[in-house]
Short mmCIF file of the N, C-alpha and C atoms (twelve columns), coordinates in Angstrom:
data_MODEL
# 
_entry.id   MODEL 
# 
loop_
_atom_site.group_PDB 
_atom_site.id 
_atom_site.type_symbol 
_atom_site.label_atom_id 
_atom_site.label_alt_id 
_atom_site.label_comp_id 
_atom_site.label_asym_id 
_atom_site.label_seq_id 
_atom_site.Cartn_x 
_atom_site.Cartn_y 
_atom_site.Cartn_z 
_atom_site.pdbx_PDB_model_num 
ATOM 1   N N  . MET A 1  143.268 77.145 97.321  1 
ATOM 2   C CA . MET A 1  142.775 76.582 98.549  1 
ATOM 3   C C  . MET A 1  142.621 75.072 98.424  1 
ATOM 4   N N  . GLU A 2  142.099 74.621 97.327  1 
ATOM 5   C CA . GLU A 2  141.924 73.187 97.109  1 
ATOM 6   C C  . GLU A 2  143.267 72.489 96.975  1 
ATOM 7   N N  . SER A 3  144.227 73.126 96.328  1 
ATOM 8   C CA . SER A 3  145.534 72.493 96.148  1 
ATOM 9   C C  . SER A 3  146.275 72.380 97.473  1 
ATOM 10  N N  . GLY A 4  146.001 73.270 98.401  1 
ATOM 11  C CA . GLY A 4  146.632 73.185 99.715  1 
ATOM 12  C C  . GLY A 4  146.199 71.939 100.467 1 
ATOM 13  N N  . LYS A 5  144.921 71.588 100.344 1 
ATOM 14  C CA . LYS A 5  144.432 70.366 100.975 1 
ATOM 15  C C  . LYS A 5  145.098 69.141 100.358 1 
ATOM 16  N N  . PHE A 6  145.223 69.169 99.020  1 
ATOM 17  C CA . PHE A 6  145.842 68.040 98.337  1 
ATOM 18  C C  . PHE A 6  147.296 67.892 98.742  1 
ATOM 19  N N  . GLU A 7  148.014 68.988 98.789  1 
ATOM 20  C CA . GLU A 7  149.429 68.930 99.162  1 
ATOM 21  C C  . GLU A 7  149.602 68.463 100.598 1 
ATOM 22  N N  . ALA A 8  148.746 68.935 101.496 1 
ATOM 23  C CA . ALA A 8  148.834 68.500 102.894 1 
ATOM 24  C C  . ALA A 8  148.557 67.009 103.011 1 
ATOM 25  N N  . ARG A 9  147.568 66.526 102.273 1 
ATOM 26  C CA . ARG A 9  147.256 65.095 102.320 1 
ATOM 27  C C  . ARG A 9  148.383 64.278 101.709 1 
ATOM 28  N N  . PHE A 10 148.973 64.782 100.624 1 
ATOM 29  C CA . PHE A 10 150.071 64.072 99.984  1 
ATOM 30  C C  . PHE A 10 151.274 63.996 100.910 1 
ATOM 31  N N  . GLU A 11 151.585 65.076 101.598 1 
ATOM 32  C CA . GLU A 11 152.703 65.066 102.548 1 
ATOM 33  C C  . GLU A 11 152.412 64.121 103.709 1 
ATOM 34  N N  . ARG A 12 151.169 64.131 104.189 1 
ATOM 35  C CA . ARG A 12 150.811 63.236 105.292 1 
ATOM 36  C C  . ARG A 12 150.900 61.781 104.848 1 
ATOM 37  N N  . LYS A 13 150.500 61.522 103.595 1 
ATOM 38  C CA . LYS A 13 150.544 60.160 103.077 1 
ATOM 39  C C  . LYS A 13 151.971 59.666 102.970 1 
ATOM 40  N N  . LYS A 14 152.895 60.530 102.594 1 
ATOM 41  C CA . LYS A 14 154.290 60.119 102.467 1 
ATOM 42  C C  . LYS A 14 154.919 59.795 103.812 1 
ATOM 43  N N  . THR A 15 154.479 60.471 104.863 1 
ATOM 44  C CA . THR A 15 155.114 60.279 106.160 1 
ATOM 45  C C  . THR A 15 154.406 59.256 107.037 1 
ATOM 46  N N  . GLN A 16 153.243 58.757 106.625 1 
ATOM 47  C CA . GLN A 16 152.502 57.795 107.427 1 
ATOM 48  C C  . GLN A 16 153.211 56.441 107.435 1 
ATOM 49  N N  . PRO A 17 153.326 55.825 108.605 1 
ATOM 50  C CA . PRO A 17 153.897 54.477 108.631 1 
ATOM 51  C C  . PRO A 17 152.910 53.458 108.078 1 
ATOM 52  N N  . ASN A 18 153.405 52.326 107.699 1 
ATOM 53  C CA . ASN A 18 152.565 51.276 107.135 1 
ATOM 54  C C  . ASN A 18 152.131 50.273 108.193 1 
ATOM 55  N N  . VAL A 19 151.973 50.717 109.423 1 
ATOM 56  C CA . VAL A 19 151.613 49.811 110.508 1 
ATOM 57  C C  . VAL A 19 150.146 49.406 110.426 1 
ATOM 58  N N  . TYR A 20 149.247 50.369 110.168 1 
ATOM 59  C CA . TYR A 20 147.818 50.070 110.147 1 
ATOM 60  C C  . TYR A 20 147.431 49.056 109.068 1 
ATOM 61  N N  . PRO A 21 147.922 49.201 107.830 1 
ATOM 62  C CA . PRO A 21 147.555 48.175 106.833 1 
ATOM 63  C C  . PRO A 21 148.088 46.788 107.178 1 
ATOM 64  N N  . VAL A 22 149.289 46.722 107.710 1 
ATOM 65  C CA . VAL A 22 149.875 45.421 108.054 1 
ATOM 66  C C  . VAL A 22 149.064 44.762 109.166 1 
ATOM 67  N N  . LEU A 23 148.724 45.531 110.194 1 
ATOM 68  C CA . LEU A 23 147.915 44.967 111.279 1 
ATOM 69  C C  . LEU A 23 146.512 44.612 110.803 1 
ATOM 70  N N  . GLY A 24 145.979 45.401 109.889 1 
ATOM 71  C CA . GLY A 24 144.657 45.099 109.343 1 
ATOM 72  C C  . GLY A 24 144.638 43.791 108.587 1 
ATOM 73  N N  . TRP A 25 145.607 43.585 107.698 1 
ATOM 74  C CA . TRP A 25 145.657 42.327 106.937 1 
ATOM 75  C C  . TRP A 25 145.941 41.145 107.866 1 
ATOM 76  N N  . LEU A 26 146.746 41.364 108.894 1 
ATOM 77  C CA . LEU A 26 147.010 40.297 109.859 1 
ATOM 78  C C  . LEU A 26 145.721 39.911 110.591 1 
ATOM 79  N N  . CYS A 27 144.926 40.897 110.969 1 
ATOM 80  C CA . CYS A 27 143.650 40.609 111.623 1 
ATOM 81  C C  . CYS A 27 142.697 39.870 110.695 1 
ATOM 82  N N  . VAL A 28 142.730 40.206 109.401 1 
ATOM 83  C CA . VAL A 28 141.863 39.512 108.442 1 
ATOM 84  C C  . VAL A 28 142.182 38.025 108.427 1 
ATOM 85  N N  . VAL A 29 143.449 37.683 108.379 1 
ATOM 86  C CA . VAL A 29 143.851 36.271 108.291 1 
ATOM 87  C C  . VAL A 29 143.610 35.554 109.615 1 
ATOM 88  N N  . VAL A 30 143.981 36.175 110.716 1 
ATOM 89  C CA . VAL A 30 143.874 35.514 112.020 1 
ATOM 90  C C  . VAL A 30 142.417 35.352 112.440 1 
ATOM 91  N N  . SER A 31 141.534 36.237 111.981 1 
ATOM 92  C CA . SER A 31 140.132 36.153 112.400 1 
ATOM 93  C C  . SER A 31 139.433 34.911 111.866 1 
ATOM 94  N N  . LEU A 32 140.023 34.228 110.932 1 
ATOM 95  C CA . LEU A 32 139.441 32.972 110.462 1 
ATOM 96  C C  . LEU A 32 139.610 31.849 111.482 1 
ATOM 97  N N  . VAL A 33 140.604 31.980 112.380 1 
ATOM 98  C CA . VAL A 33 140.935 30.876 113.279 1 
ATOM 99  C C  . VAL A 33 140.709 31.221 114.750 1 
ATOM 100 N N  . PHE A 34 141.228 32.347 115.217 1 
ATOM 101 C CA . PHE A 34 141.210 32.687 116.642 1 
ATOM 102 C C  . PHE A 34 140.297 33.873 116.913 1 
ATOM 103 N N  . PHE A 35 139.372 33.734 117.852 1 
ATOM 104 C CA . PHE A 35 138.484 34.808 118.292 1 
ATOM 105 C C  . PHE A 35 137.970 35.648 117.119 1 
ATOM 106 N N  . PRO A 36 137.201 35.044 116.236 1 
ATOM 107 C CA . PRO A 36 136.855 35.713 114.982 1 
ATOM 108 C C  . PRO A 36 136.103 37.032 115.138 1 
ATOM 109 N N  . LEU A 37 135.180 37.124 116.068 1 
ATOM 110 C CA . LEU A 37 134.428 38.369 116.199 1 
ATOM 111 C C  . LEU A 37 135.283 39.499 116.755 1 
ATOM 112 N N  . LEU A 38 136.098 39.204 117.735 1 
ATOM 113 C CA . LEU A 38 136.948 40.223 118.355 1 
ATOM 114 C C  . LEU A 38 138.042 40.695 117.395 1 
ATOM 115 N N  . ILE A 39 138.727 39.758 116.784 1 
ATOM 116 C CA . ILE A 39 139.823 40.123 115.887 1 
ATOM 117 C C  . ILE A 39 139.279 40.685 114.579 1 
ATOM 118 N N  . GLY A 40 138.118 40.213 114.142 1 
ATOM 119 C CA . GLY A 40 137.482 40.797 112.963 1 
ATOM 120 C C  . GLY A 40 137.105 42.253 113.206 1 
ATOM 121 N N  . ALA A 41 136.617 42.555 114.397 1 
ATOM 122 C CA . ALA A 41 136.289 43.942 114.743 1 
ATOM 123 C C  . ALA A 41 137.555 44.800 114.785 1 
ATOM 124 N N  . ALA A 42 138.641 44.242 115.311 1 
ATOM 125 C CA . ALA A 42 139.910 44.977 115.309 1 
ATOM 126 C C  . ALA A 42 140.386 45.227 113.880 1 
ATOM 127 N N  . GLY A 43 140.155 44.273 113.003 1 
ATOM 128 C CA . GLY A 43 140.512 44.456 111.599 1 
ATOM 129 C C  . GLY A 43 139.714 45.569 110.943 1 
ATOM 130 N N  . VAL A 44 138.439 45.695 111.311 1 
ATOM 131 C CA . VAL A 44 137.618 46.787 110.785 1 
ATOM 132 C C  . VAL A 44 138.163 48.135 111.271 1 
ATOM 133 N N  . VAL A 45 138.577 48.190 112.528 1 
ATOM 134 C CA . VAL A 45 139.152 49.435 113.063 1 
ATOM 135 C C  . VAL A 45 140.444 49.783 112.340 1 
ATOM 136 N N  . PHE A 46 141.323 48.800 112.142 1 
ATOM 137 C CA . PHE A 46 142.572 49.078 111.430 1 
ATOM 138 C C  . PHE A 46 142.304 49.440 109.970 1 
ATOM 139 N N  . GLY A 47 141.267 48.871 109.380 1 
ATOM 140 C CA . GLY A 47 140.884 49.262 108.027 1 
ATOM 141 C C  . GLY A 47 140.431 50.712 107.974 1 
ATOM 142 N N  . TYR A 48 139.676 51.127 108.980 1 
ATOM 143 C CA . TYR A 48 139.246 52.524 109.052 1 
ATOM 144 C C  . TYR A 48 140.446 53.458 109.216 1 
ATOM 145 N N  . LEU A 49 141.371 53.081 110.079 1 
ATOM 146 C CA . LEU A 49 142.559 53.915 110.277 1 
ATOM 147 C C  . LEU A 49 143.413 53.969 109.016 1 
ATOM 148 N N  . THR A 50 143.451 52.875 108.266 1 
ATOM 149 C CA . THR A 50 144.165 52.856 106.996 1 
ATOM 150 C C  . THR A 50 143.499 53.791 106.003 1 
ATOM 151 N N  . LYS A 51 142.179 53.736 105.933 1 
ATOM 152 C CA . LYS A 51 141.445 54.625 105.023 1 
ATOM 153 C C  . LYS A 51 141.636 56.077 105.426 1 
ATOM 154 N N  . LYS A 52 141.615 56.343 106.705 1 
ATOM 155 C CA . LYS A 52 141.784 57.706 107.198 1 
ATOM 156 C C  . LYS A 52 143.185 58.246 106.918 1 
ATOM 157 N N  . SER A 53 144.174 57.357 106.866 1 
ATOM 158 C CA . SER A 53 145.541 57.802 106.613 1 
ATOM 159 C C  . SER A 53 145.814 58.057 105.133 1 
ATOM 160 N N  . GLY A 54 144.829 57.818 104.263 1 
ATOM 161 C CA . GLY A 54 144.984 58.181 102.865 1 
ATOM 162 C C  . GLY A 54 144.968 57.027 101.892 1 
ATOM 163 N N  . LYS A 55 144.933 55.813 102.359 1 
ATOM 164 C CA . LYS A 55 144.908 54.649 101.470 1 
ATOM 165 C C  . LYS A 55 143.466 54.156 101.396 1 
ATOM 166 N N  . ASP A 56 142.685 54.831 100.553 1 
ATOM 167 C CA . ASP A 56 141.240 54.617 100.546 1 
ATOM 168 C C  . ASP A 56 140.839 53.214 100.120 1 
ATOM 169 N N  . VAL A 57 141.361 52.744 99.010  1 
ATOM 170 C CA . VAL A 57 140.934 51.449 98.478  1 
ATOM 171 C C  . VAL A 57 141.377 50.311 99.396  1 
ATOM 172 N N  . GLN A 58 142.601 50.387 99.878  1 
ATOM 173 C CA . GLN A 58 143.102 49.341 100.759 1 
ATOM 174 C C  . GLN A 58 142.338 49.340 102.086 1 
ATOM 175 N N  . GLY A 59 141.978 50.495 102.595 1 
ATOM 176 C CA . GLY A 59 141.223 50.572 103.838 1 
ATOM 177 C C  . GLY A 59 139.851 49.936 103.713 1 
ATOM 178 N N  . VAL A 60 139.166 50.217 102.607 1 
ATOM 179 C CA . VAL A 60 137.842 49.621 102.391 1 
ATOM 180 C C  . VAL A 60 137.958 48.109 102.223 1 
ATOM 181 N N  . ALA A 61 138.993 47.662 101.522 1 
ATOM 182 C CA . ALA A 61 139.192 46.218 101.342 1 
ATOM 183 C C  . ALA A 61 139.433 45.534 102.678 1 
ATOM 184 N N  . ILE A 62 140.245 46.136 103.530 1 
ATOM 185 C CA . ILE A 62 140.528 45.543 104.842 1 
ATOM 186 C C  . ILE A 62 139.260 45.502 105.683 1 
ATOM 187 N N  . MET A 63 138.489 46.591 105.682 1 
ATOM 188 C CA . MET A 63 137.262 46.619 106.481 1 
ATOM 189 C C  . MET A 63 136.265 45.552 106.039 1 
ATOM 190 N N  . SER A 64 136.050 45.435 104.737 1 
ATOM 191 C CA . SER A 64 135.058 44.469 104.263 1 
ATOM 192 C C  . SER A 64 135.526 43.034 104.459 1 
ATOM 193 N N  . LEU A 65 136.790 42.767 104.187 1 
ATOM 194 C CA . LEU A 65 137.294 41.402 104.370 1 
ATOM 195 C C  . LEU A 65 137.381 41.019 105.840 1 
ATOM 196 N N  . ALA A 66 137.699 41.971 106.713 1 
ATOM 197 C CA . ALA A 66 137.745 41.668 108.144 1 
ATOM 198 C C  . ALA A 66 136.358 41.289 108.657 1 
ATOM 199 N N  . ALA A 67 135.342 42.019 108.220 1 
ATOM 200 C CA . ALA A 67 133.974 41.684 108.634 1 
ATOM 201 C C  . ALA A 67 133.564 40.324 108.087 1 
ATOM 202 N N  . ALA A 68 133.874 40.073 106.817 1 
ATOM 203 C CA . ALA A 68 133.504 38.789 106.205 1 
ATOM 204 C C  . ALA A 68 134.253 37.626 106.851 1 
ATOM 205 N N  . CYS A 69 135.546 37.784 107.055 1 
ATOM 206 C CA . CYS A 69 136.325 36.692 107.663 1 
ATOM 207 C C  . CYS A 69 135.941 36.471 109.118 1 
ATOM 208 N N  . GLY A 70 135.548 37.525 109.828 1 
ATOM 209 C CA . GLY A 70 135.061 37.349 111.194 1 
ATOM 210 C C  . GLY A 70 133.798 36.512 111.227 1 
ATOM 211 N N  . LEU A 71 132.889 36.767 110.293 1 
ATOM 212 C CA . LEU A 71 131.667 35.966 110.237 1 
ATOM 213 C C  . LEU A 71 131.946 34.540 109.765 1 
ATOM 214 N N  . ILE A 72 132.805 34.384 108.793 1 
ATOM 215 C CA . ILE A 72 133.156 33.038 108.313 1 
ATOM 216 C C  . ILE A 72 133.857 32.246 109.414 1 
ATOM 217 N N  . GLY A 73 134.752 32.903 110.153 1 
ATOM 218 C CA . GLY A 73 135.428 32.232 111.262 1 
ATOM 219 C C  . GLY A 73 134.467 31.800 112.343 1 
ATOM 220 N N  . THR A 74 133.440 32.618 112.595 1 
ATOM 221 C CA . THR A 74 132.422 32.238 113.563 1 
ATOM 222 C C  . THR A 74 131.634 31.036 113.095 1 
ATOM 223 N N  . LEU A 75 131.276 31.017 111.828 1 
ATOM 224 C CA . LEU A 75 130.551 29.861 111.275 1 
ATOM 225 C C  . LEU A 75 131.406 28.591 111.311 1 
ATOM 226 N N  . ILE A 76 132.676 28.730 111.004 1 
ATOM 227 C CA . ILE A 76 133.580 27.577 111.086 1 
ATOM 228 C C  . ILE A 76 133.653 27.066 112.527 1 
ATOM 229 N N  . GLY A 77 133.669 27.983 113.483 1 
ATOM 230 C CA . GLY A 77 133.705 27.587 114.894 1 
ATOM 231 C C  . GLY A 77 132.454 26.840 115.315 1 
ATOM 232 N N  . PHE A 78 131.313 27.211 114.774 1 
ATOM 233 C CA . PHE A 78 130.083 26.502 115.090 1 
ATOM 234 C C  . PHE A 78 130.007 25.145 114.427 1 
ATOM 235 N N  . ILE A 79 130.501 25.061 113.205 1 
ATOM 236 C CA . ILE A 79 130.404 23.808 112.447 1 
ATOM 237 C C  . ILE A 79 131.421 22.776 112.920 1 
ATOM 238 N N  . ALA A 80 132.657 23.196 113.127 1 
ATOM 239 C CA . ALA A 80 133.731 22.265 113.483 1 
ATOM 240 C C  . ALA A 80 134.371 22.682 114.802 1 
ATOM 241 N N  . PRO A 81 133.725 22.411 115.933 1 
ATOM 242 C CA . PRO A 81 134.318 22.798 117.214 1 
ATOM 243 C C  . PRO A 81 135.539 21.940 117.552 1 
ATOM 244 N N  . VAL A 82 136.477 22.539 118.243 1 
ATOM 245 C CA . VAL A 82 137.690 21.832 118.661 1 
ATOM 246 C C  . VAL A 82 137.371 21.005 119.881 1 
ATOM 247 N N  . ARG A 83 137.793 19.765 119.866 1 
ATOM 248 C CA . ARG A 83 137.493 18.862 120.975 1 
ATOM 249 C C  . ARG A 83 138.599 18.837 121.963 1 
# 
């Protein structure tokens, strides 16, 4: 019974597209410059979807970095506003 879950997850992992991690990392980088809170939140969502699709470590990394970069981008926006 336990091996069936593992095999199903392994098959699902092989067939999952790599769209969620790519969009997650893109949101992490872009959230430093444009709309940091909104895009940072989107990065957290894509990190969750990445984790749910079977890439646990990468999903957690995307979620934590998206939240951190969203906050850093907000602080940068307060400190150095565009004129």
